[in-house]
Short mmCIF file of C-alpha atoms in Angstrom, two decimals:
data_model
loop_
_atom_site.label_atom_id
_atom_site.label_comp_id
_atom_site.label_asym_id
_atom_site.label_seq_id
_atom_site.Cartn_x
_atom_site.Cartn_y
_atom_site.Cartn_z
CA UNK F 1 -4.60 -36.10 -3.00
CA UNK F 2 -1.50 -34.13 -3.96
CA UNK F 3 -0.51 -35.52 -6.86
CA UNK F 4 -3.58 -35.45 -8.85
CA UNK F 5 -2.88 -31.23 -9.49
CA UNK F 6 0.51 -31.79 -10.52
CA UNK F 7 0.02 -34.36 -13.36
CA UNK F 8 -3.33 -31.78 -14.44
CA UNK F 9 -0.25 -28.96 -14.27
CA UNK F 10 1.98 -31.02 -16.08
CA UNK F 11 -0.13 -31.74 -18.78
CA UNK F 12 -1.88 -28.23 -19.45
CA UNK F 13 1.23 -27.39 -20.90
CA UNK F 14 1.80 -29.74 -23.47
CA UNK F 15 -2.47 -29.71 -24.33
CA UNK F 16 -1.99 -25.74 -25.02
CA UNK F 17 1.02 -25.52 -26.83
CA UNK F 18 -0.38 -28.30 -29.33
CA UNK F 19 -3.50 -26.51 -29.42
CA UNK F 20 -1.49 -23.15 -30.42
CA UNK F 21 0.12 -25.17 -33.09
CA UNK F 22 -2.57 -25.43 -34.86
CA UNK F 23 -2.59 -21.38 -35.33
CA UNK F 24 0.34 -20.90 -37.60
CA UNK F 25 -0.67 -24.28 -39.64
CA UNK F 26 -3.82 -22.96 -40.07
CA UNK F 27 -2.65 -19.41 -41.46
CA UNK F 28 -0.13 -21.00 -43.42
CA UNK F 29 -3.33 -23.19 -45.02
CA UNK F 30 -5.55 -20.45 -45.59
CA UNK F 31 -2.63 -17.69 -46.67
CA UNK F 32 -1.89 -20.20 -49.68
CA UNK F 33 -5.29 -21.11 -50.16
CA UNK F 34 -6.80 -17.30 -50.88
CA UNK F 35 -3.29 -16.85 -52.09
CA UNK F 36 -3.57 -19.34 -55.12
CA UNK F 37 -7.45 -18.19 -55.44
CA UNK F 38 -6.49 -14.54 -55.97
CA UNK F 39 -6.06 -12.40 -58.94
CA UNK F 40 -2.31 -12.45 -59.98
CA UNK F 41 -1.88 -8.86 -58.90
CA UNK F 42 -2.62 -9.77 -55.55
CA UNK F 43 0.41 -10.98 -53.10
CA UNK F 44 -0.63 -12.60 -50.29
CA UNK F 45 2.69 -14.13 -49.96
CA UNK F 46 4.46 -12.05 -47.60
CA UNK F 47 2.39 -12.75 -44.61
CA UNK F 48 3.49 -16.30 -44.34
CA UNK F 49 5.96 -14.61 -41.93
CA UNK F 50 2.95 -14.36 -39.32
CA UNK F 51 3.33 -18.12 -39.07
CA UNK F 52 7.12 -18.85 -37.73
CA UNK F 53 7.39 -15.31 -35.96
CA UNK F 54 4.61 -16.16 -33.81
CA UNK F 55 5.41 -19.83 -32.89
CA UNK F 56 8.64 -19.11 -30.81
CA UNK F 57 6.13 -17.91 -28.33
CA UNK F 58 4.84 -21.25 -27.40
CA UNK F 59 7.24 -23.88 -29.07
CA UNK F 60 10.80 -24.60 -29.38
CA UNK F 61 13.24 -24.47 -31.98
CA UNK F 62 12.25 -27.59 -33.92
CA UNK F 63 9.02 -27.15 -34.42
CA UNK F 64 9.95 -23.03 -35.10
CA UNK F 65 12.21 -24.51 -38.54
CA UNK F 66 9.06 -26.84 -39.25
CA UNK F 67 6.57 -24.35 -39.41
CA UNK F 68 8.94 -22.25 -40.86
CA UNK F 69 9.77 -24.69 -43.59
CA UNK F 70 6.03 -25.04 -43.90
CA UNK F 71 5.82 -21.29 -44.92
CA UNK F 72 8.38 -21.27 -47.05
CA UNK F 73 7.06 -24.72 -49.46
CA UNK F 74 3.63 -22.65 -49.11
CA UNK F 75 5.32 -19.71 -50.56
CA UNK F 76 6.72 -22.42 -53.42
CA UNK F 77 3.75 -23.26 -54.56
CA UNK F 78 2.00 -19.82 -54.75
CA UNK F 79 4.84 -19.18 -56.89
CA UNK F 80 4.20 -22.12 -59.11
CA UNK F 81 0.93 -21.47 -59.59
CA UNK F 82 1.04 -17.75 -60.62
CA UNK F 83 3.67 -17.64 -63.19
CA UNK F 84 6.63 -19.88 -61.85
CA UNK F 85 9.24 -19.82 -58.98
CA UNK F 86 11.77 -18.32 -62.02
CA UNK F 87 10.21 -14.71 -61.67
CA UNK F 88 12.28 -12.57 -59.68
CA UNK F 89 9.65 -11.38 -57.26
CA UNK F 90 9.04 -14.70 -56.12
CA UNK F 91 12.53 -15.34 -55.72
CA UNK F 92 13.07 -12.61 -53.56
CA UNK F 93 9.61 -13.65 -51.72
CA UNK F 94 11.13 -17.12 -50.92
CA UNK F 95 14.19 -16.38 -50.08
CA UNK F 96 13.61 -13.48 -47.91
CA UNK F 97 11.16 -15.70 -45.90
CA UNK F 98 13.67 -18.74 -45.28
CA UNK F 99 16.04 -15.93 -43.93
CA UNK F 100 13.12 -14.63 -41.65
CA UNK F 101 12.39 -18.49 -40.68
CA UNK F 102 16.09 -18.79 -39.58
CA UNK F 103 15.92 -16.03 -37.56
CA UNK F 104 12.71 -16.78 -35.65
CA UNK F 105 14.48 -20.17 -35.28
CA UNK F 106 17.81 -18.39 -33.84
CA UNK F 107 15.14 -16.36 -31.68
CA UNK F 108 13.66 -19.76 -30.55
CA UNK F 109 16.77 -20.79 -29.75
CA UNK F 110 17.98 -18.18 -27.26
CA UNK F 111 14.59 -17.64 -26.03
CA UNK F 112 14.88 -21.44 -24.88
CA UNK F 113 17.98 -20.90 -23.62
CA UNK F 114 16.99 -17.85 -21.80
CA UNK F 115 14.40 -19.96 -19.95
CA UNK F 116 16.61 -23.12 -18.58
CA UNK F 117 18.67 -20.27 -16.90
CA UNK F 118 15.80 -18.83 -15.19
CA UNK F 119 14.83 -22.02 -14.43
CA UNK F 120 18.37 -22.67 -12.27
CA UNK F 121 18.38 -19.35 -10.74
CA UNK F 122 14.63 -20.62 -9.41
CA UNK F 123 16.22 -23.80 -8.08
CA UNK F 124 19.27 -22.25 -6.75
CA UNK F 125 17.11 -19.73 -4.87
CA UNK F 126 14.36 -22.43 -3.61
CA UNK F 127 17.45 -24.51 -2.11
CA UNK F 128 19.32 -20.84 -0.79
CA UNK F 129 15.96 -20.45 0.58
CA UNK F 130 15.67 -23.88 2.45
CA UNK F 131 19.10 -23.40 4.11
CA UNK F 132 18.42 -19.76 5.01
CA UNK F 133 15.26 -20.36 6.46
CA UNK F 134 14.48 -24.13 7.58
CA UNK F 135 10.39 -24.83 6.88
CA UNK F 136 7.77 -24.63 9.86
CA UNK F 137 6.35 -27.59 10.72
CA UNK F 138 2.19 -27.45 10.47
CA UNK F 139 2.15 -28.04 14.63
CA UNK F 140 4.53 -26.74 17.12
CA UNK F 141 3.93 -26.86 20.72
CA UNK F 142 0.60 -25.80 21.34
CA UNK F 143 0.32 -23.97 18.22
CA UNK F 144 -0.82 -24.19 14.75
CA UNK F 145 1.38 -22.59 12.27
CA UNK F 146 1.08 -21.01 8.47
CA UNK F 147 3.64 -18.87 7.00
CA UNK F 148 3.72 -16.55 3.33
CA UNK F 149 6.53 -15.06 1.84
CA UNK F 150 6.58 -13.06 -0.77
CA UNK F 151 10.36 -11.66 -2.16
CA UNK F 152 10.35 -8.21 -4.26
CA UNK F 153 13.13 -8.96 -6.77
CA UNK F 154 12.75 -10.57 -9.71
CA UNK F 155 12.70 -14.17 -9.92
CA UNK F 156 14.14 -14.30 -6.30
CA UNK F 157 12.19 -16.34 -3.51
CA UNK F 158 13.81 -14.45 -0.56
CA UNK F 159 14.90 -11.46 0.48
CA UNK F 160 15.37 -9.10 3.41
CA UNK F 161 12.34 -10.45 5.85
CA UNK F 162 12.98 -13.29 7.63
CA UNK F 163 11.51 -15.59 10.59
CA UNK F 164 12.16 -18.65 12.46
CA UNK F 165 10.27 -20.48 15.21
CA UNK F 166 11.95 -22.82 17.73
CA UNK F 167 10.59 -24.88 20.89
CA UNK F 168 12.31 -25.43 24.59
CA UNK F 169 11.35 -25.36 27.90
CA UNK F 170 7.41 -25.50 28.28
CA UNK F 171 7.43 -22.53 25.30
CA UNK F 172 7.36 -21.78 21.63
CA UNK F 173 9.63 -18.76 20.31
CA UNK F 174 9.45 -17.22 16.84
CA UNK F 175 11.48 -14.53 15.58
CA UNK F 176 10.26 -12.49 12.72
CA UNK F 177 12.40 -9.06 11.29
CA UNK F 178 13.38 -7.27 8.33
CA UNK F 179 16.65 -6.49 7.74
CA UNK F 180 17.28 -2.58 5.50
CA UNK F 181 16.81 -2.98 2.58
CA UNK F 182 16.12 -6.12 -0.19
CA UNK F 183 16.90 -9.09 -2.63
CA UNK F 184 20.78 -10.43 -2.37
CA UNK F 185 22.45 -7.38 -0.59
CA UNK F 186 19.93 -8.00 2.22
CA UNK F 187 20.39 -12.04 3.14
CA UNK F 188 23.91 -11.96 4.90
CA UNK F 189 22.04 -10.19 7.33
CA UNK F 190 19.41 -11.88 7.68
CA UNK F 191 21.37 -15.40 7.76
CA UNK F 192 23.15 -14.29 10.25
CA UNK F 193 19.88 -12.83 12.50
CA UNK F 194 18.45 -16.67 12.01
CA UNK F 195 21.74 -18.34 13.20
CA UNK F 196 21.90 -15.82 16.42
CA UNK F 197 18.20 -16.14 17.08
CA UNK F 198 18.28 -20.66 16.27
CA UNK F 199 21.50 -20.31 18.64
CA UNK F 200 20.33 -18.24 21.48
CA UNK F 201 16.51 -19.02 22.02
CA UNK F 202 17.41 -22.48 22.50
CA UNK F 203 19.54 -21.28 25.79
CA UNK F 204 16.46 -19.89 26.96
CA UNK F 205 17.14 -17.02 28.30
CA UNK F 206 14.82 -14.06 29.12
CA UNK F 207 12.99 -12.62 25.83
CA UNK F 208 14.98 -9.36 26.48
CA UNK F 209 18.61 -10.44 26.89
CA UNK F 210 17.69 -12.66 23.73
CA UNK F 211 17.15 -9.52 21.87
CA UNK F 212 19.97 -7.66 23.61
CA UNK F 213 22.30 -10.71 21.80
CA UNK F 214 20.39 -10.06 18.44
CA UNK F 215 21.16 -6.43 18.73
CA UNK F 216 25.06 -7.09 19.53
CA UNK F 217 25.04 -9.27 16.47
CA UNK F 218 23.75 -6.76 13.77
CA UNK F 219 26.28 -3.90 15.50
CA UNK F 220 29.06 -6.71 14.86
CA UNK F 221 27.98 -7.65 11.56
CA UNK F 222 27.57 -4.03 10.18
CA UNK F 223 31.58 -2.92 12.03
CA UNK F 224 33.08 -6.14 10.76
CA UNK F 225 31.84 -6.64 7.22
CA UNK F 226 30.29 -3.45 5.97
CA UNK F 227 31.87 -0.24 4.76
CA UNK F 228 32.37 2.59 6.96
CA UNK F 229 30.18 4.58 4.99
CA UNK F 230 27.50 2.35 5.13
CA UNK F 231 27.96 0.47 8.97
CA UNK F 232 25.28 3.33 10.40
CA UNK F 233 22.76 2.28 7.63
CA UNK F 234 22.59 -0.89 8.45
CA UNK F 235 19.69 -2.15 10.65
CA UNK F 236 17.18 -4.50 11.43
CA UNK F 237 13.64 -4.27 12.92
CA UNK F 238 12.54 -8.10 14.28
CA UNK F 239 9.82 -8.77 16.58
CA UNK F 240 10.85 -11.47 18.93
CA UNK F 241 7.83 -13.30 20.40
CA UNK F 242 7.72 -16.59 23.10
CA UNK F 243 4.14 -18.46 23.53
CA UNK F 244 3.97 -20.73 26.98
CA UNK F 245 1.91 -24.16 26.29
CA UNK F 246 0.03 -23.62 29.61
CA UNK F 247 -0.26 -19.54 29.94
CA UNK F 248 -2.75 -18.23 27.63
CA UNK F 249 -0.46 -15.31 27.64
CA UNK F 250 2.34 -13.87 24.91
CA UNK F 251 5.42 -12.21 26.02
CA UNK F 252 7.00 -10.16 23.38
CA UNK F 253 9.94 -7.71 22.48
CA UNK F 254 9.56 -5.48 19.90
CA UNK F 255 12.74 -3.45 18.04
CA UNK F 256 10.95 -1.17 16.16
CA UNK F 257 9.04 -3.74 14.40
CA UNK F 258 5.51 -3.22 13.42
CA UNK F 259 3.19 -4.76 16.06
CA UNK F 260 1.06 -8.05 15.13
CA UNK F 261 -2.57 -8.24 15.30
CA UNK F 262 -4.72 -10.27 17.50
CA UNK F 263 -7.65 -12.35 15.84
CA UNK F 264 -10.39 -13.49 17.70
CA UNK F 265 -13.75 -15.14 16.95
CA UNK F 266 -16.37 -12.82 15.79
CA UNK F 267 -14.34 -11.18 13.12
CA UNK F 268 -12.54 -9.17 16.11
CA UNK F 269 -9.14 -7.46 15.59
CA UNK F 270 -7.00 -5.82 18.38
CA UNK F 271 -3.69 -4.62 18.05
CA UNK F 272 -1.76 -5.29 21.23
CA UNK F 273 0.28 -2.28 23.05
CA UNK F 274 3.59 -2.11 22.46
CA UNK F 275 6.68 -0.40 24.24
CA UNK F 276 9.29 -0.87 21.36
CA UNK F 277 12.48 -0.33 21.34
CA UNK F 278 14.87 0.95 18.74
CA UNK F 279 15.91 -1.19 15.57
CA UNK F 280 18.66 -4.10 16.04
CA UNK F 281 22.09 -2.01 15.21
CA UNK F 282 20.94 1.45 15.83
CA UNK F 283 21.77 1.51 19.14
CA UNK F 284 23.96 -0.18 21.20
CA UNK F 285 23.16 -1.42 24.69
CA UNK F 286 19.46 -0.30 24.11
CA UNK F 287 17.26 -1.32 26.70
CA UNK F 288 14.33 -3.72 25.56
CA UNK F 289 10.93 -3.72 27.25
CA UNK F 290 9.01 -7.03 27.91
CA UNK F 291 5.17 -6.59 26.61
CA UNK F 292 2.56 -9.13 27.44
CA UNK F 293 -0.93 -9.89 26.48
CA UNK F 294 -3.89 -12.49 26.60
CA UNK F 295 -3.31 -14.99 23.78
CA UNK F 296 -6.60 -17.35 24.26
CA UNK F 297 -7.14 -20.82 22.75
CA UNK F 298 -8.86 -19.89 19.44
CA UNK F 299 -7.14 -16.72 18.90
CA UNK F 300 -4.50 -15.88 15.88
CA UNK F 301 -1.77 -14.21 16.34
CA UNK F 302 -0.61 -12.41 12.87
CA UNK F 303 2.74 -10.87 12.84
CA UNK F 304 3.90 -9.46 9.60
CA UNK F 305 6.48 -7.52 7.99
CA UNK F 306 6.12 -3.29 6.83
CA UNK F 307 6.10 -4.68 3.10
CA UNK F 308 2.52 -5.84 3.97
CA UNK F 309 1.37 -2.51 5.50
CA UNK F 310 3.75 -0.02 2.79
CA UNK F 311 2.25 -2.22 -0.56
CA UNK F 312 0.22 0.60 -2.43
CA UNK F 313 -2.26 0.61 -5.25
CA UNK F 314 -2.74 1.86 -7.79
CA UNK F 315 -4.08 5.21 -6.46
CA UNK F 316 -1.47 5.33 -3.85
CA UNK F 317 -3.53 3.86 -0.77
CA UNK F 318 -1.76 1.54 1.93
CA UNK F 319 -3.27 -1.79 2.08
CA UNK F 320 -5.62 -1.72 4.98
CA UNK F 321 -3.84 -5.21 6.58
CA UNK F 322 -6.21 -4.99 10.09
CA UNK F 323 -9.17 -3.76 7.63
CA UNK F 324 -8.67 -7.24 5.42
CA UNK F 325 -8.02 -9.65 8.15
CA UNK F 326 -11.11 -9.29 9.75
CA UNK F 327 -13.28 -10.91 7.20
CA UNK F 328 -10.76 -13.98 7.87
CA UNK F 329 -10.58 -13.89 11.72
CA UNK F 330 -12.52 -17.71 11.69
CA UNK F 331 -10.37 -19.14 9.19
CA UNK F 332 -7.49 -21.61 9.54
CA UNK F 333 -4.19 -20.38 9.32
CA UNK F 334 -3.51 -22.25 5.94
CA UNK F 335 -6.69 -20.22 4.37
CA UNK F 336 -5.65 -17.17 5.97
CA UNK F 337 -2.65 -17.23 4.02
CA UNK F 338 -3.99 -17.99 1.18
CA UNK F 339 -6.62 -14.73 1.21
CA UNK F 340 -4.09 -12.85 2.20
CA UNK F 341 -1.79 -13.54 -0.81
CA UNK F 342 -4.15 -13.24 -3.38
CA UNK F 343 -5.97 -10.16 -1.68
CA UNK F 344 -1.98 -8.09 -1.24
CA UNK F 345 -1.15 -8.93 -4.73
CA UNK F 346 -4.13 -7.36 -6.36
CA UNK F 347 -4.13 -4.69 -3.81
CA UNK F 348 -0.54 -4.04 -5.30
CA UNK F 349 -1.18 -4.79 -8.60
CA UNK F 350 0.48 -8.21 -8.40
CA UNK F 351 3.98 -6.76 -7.63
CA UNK F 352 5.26 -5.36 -4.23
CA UNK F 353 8.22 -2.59 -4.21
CA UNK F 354 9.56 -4.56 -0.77
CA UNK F 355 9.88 -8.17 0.62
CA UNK F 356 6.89 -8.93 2.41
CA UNK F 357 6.50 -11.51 5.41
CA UNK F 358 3.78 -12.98 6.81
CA UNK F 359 3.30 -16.04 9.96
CA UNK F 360 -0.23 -16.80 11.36
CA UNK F 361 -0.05 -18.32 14.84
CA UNK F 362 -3.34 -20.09 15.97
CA UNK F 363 -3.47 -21.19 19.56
CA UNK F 364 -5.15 -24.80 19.65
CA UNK F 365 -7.57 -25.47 21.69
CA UNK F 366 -6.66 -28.22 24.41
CA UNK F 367 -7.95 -31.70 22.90
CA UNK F 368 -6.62 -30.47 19.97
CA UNK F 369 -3.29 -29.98 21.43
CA UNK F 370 -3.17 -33.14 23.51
CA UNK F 371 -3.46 -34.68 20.44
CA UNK F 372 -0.71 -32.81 17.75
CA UNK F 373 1.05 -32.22 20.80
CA UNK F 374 4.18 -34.84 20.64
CA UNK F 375 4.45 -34.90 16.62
CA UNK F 376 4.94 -31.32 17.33
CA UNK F 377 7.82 -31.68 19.71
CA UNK F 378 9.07 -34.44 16.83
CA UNK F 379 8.64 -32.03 14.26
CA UNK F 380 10.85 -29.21 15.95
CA UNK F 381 13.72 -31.63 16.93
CA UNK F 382 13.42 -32.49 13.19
CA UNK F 383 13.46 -28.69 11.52
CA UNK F 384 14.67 -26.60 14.70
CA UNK F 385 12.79 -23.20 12.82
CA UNK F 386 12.09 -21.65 9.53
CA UNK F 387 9.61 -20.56 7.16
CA UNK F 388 7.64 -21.35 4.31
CA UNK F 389 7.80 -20.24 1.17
CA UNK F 390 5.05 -18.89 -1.43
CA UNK F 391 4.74 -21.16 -3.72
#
């Protein structure tokens, strides 16, 4: 079933670029043709250029110099056929347009060049991405998992926002933050919130003391390796989150982290009360308050990064995240990414000014469960946690 849209990817490529090929052949044709039909004081010559400058777009640089030397035996033969190639006008005509040709070529060549780097600073970021954060496996515990992430920089595929998930004793934990600021400057951090948080949860100990060690970590991180100048910027929201197999209950810690939202059949959406503490790294020693709420079979649990919430459109409105999600509250958490993608990115204007971070928890309900339950405990001894990336 998969592989029937990649070899219709692979070959809508090749069918449109020799579709467009048949644009600069076909103004080369007709140029010449009205060209050599024309009174002699008309010089329709020039605009053979139209035909190599525009292939580069769509083409490489071989078949750039062969439309190019298309134009310029075009441009021959209008000479020939309105007073010789001898004149000096055509001379220059010819001659300035195999200089052009070479150009668009050059152009062509770079451009192509140009594109196999991008290329390797895609692959370089998919595999930084896959060693940063490890992918979710579709069933953990008693829970059915989806993830989106969506980086802000420029041909980058992560960021500042991060999560992990990761299963021991009788209970699923998933971590989810965003570390200040984005793109490169941002990941140390957030490598080294994953690593504490993939260390730590599996000790299982209480949701708070967890935290507590996530906070020590960022104060360490931002004394040891950061500038004095810059140690008291450096923070990190993360919402730390554990979800019992049997208890239809969620205990959670926030540090300063946005709170999730709750979906339940019947397009309802709650937004569960929260006693947050400050931001990982702002404050030492900070005391972190255990919240928890009903988390029924059939419910989804959204948590989400402030990229989400902040993205703006074109008119300066916040995207209404609890607003949107309703109209999805029956969906699985596979679609539910998928509206939410497309319905953020033309909300933004398909680009965000910050990372954005999305996982969709949905609670099984028991025969269901019973029978995902042990590929799910395979599938966490397999990936420990992670997250997905948007694709």
């Amino acid at each position: 079933m998969r592989s029937r849209p990649r070899v219709a990817s692979a070959r809508l490529p090749w069918q449109s670029a020799h579709a467009l090929l048949l644009l600069p052949i076909v103004l080369v044709v007709v140029i010449t043709v009205v060209d050599v039909q024309a009174p002699t004081d008309v010089h329709l010559g020039p605009t053979l250029v139209i035909a190599p400058a525009i292939t580069p777009s769509f083409a490489g640089p071989r078949t750039t110099a062969a439309i190019g030397a298309l134009a310029t035996g075009a441009q021959i033969l209008i000479g020939v056929t309105h007073g010789g190639v001898a004149t000096t006008n055509h001379i220059v005509q010819i001659i300035t347009l195999a200089v052009l040709s070479v150009l668009c070529v050059v152009y062509s060549m770079l451009r192509e060049r140009r594109q196999a780097q991008l290329a390797q600073v895609r692959s370089v970021a998919e595999a930084a991405q896959h060693v940063l954060m490890w992918p979710l496996p579709e069933y953990i515990g008693p829970l059915r998992i989806a993830s989106l992430y969506l980086a802000a920089e420029d041909e980058a595929q992560i960021g500042g926002d991060l999560y992990a998930a990761t299963r021991g004793n009788g209970a699923v934990r998933v971590l989810i933050g965003d570390v200040r600021g984005k793109g490169l400057p941002a990941i140390g951090e957030a490598a080294l919130l994953l690593s504490a948080f993939r260390e730590s949860a599996h000790r299982n100990i209480p949701l708070a003391e967890l935290a507590t060690t996530l906070d020590e970590g960022v104060s360490r991180y931002a004394a040891d390796l950061e500038p004095p100048e810059e140690a008291a910027e450096r923070f990190a929201t993360a919402l730390v989150v554990e979800i019992p197999d049997r208890d239809p209950v969620t205990l959670m810690t926030s540090c300063g982290h946005p709170p999730p939202l709750l979906l339940s059949p019947g397009h309802v959406v709650t937004v569960p009360s929260l006693h947050p503490s400050p931001p990982l790294g702002v404050h030492a020693g900070a005391e972190h308050t255990l919240d928890v709420f009903s988390f029924e079979p059939g419910d989804t649990l959204l948590l989400y990064t402030d990229g989400v919430v902040e993205a703006r459109d074109a008119h300066g409105r916040f995207y209404p995240l609890a607003e949107r999600v309703a109209r999805w509250t029956e969906d699985s958490p596979e679609a539910l990414m998928h509206h939410l993608r497309r319905d953020l990115l033309a909300h933004a204007g398909g680009r965000l000014d910050d990372d954005a971070a999305l996982i969709a928890l949905h609670r099984t309900p028991t025969d269901r469960r019973r029978h995902h339950g042990r590929a799910a405990d395979g599938d966490t001894s397999r990936h420990g946690s992670g997250a997905d990336s948007p694709r």
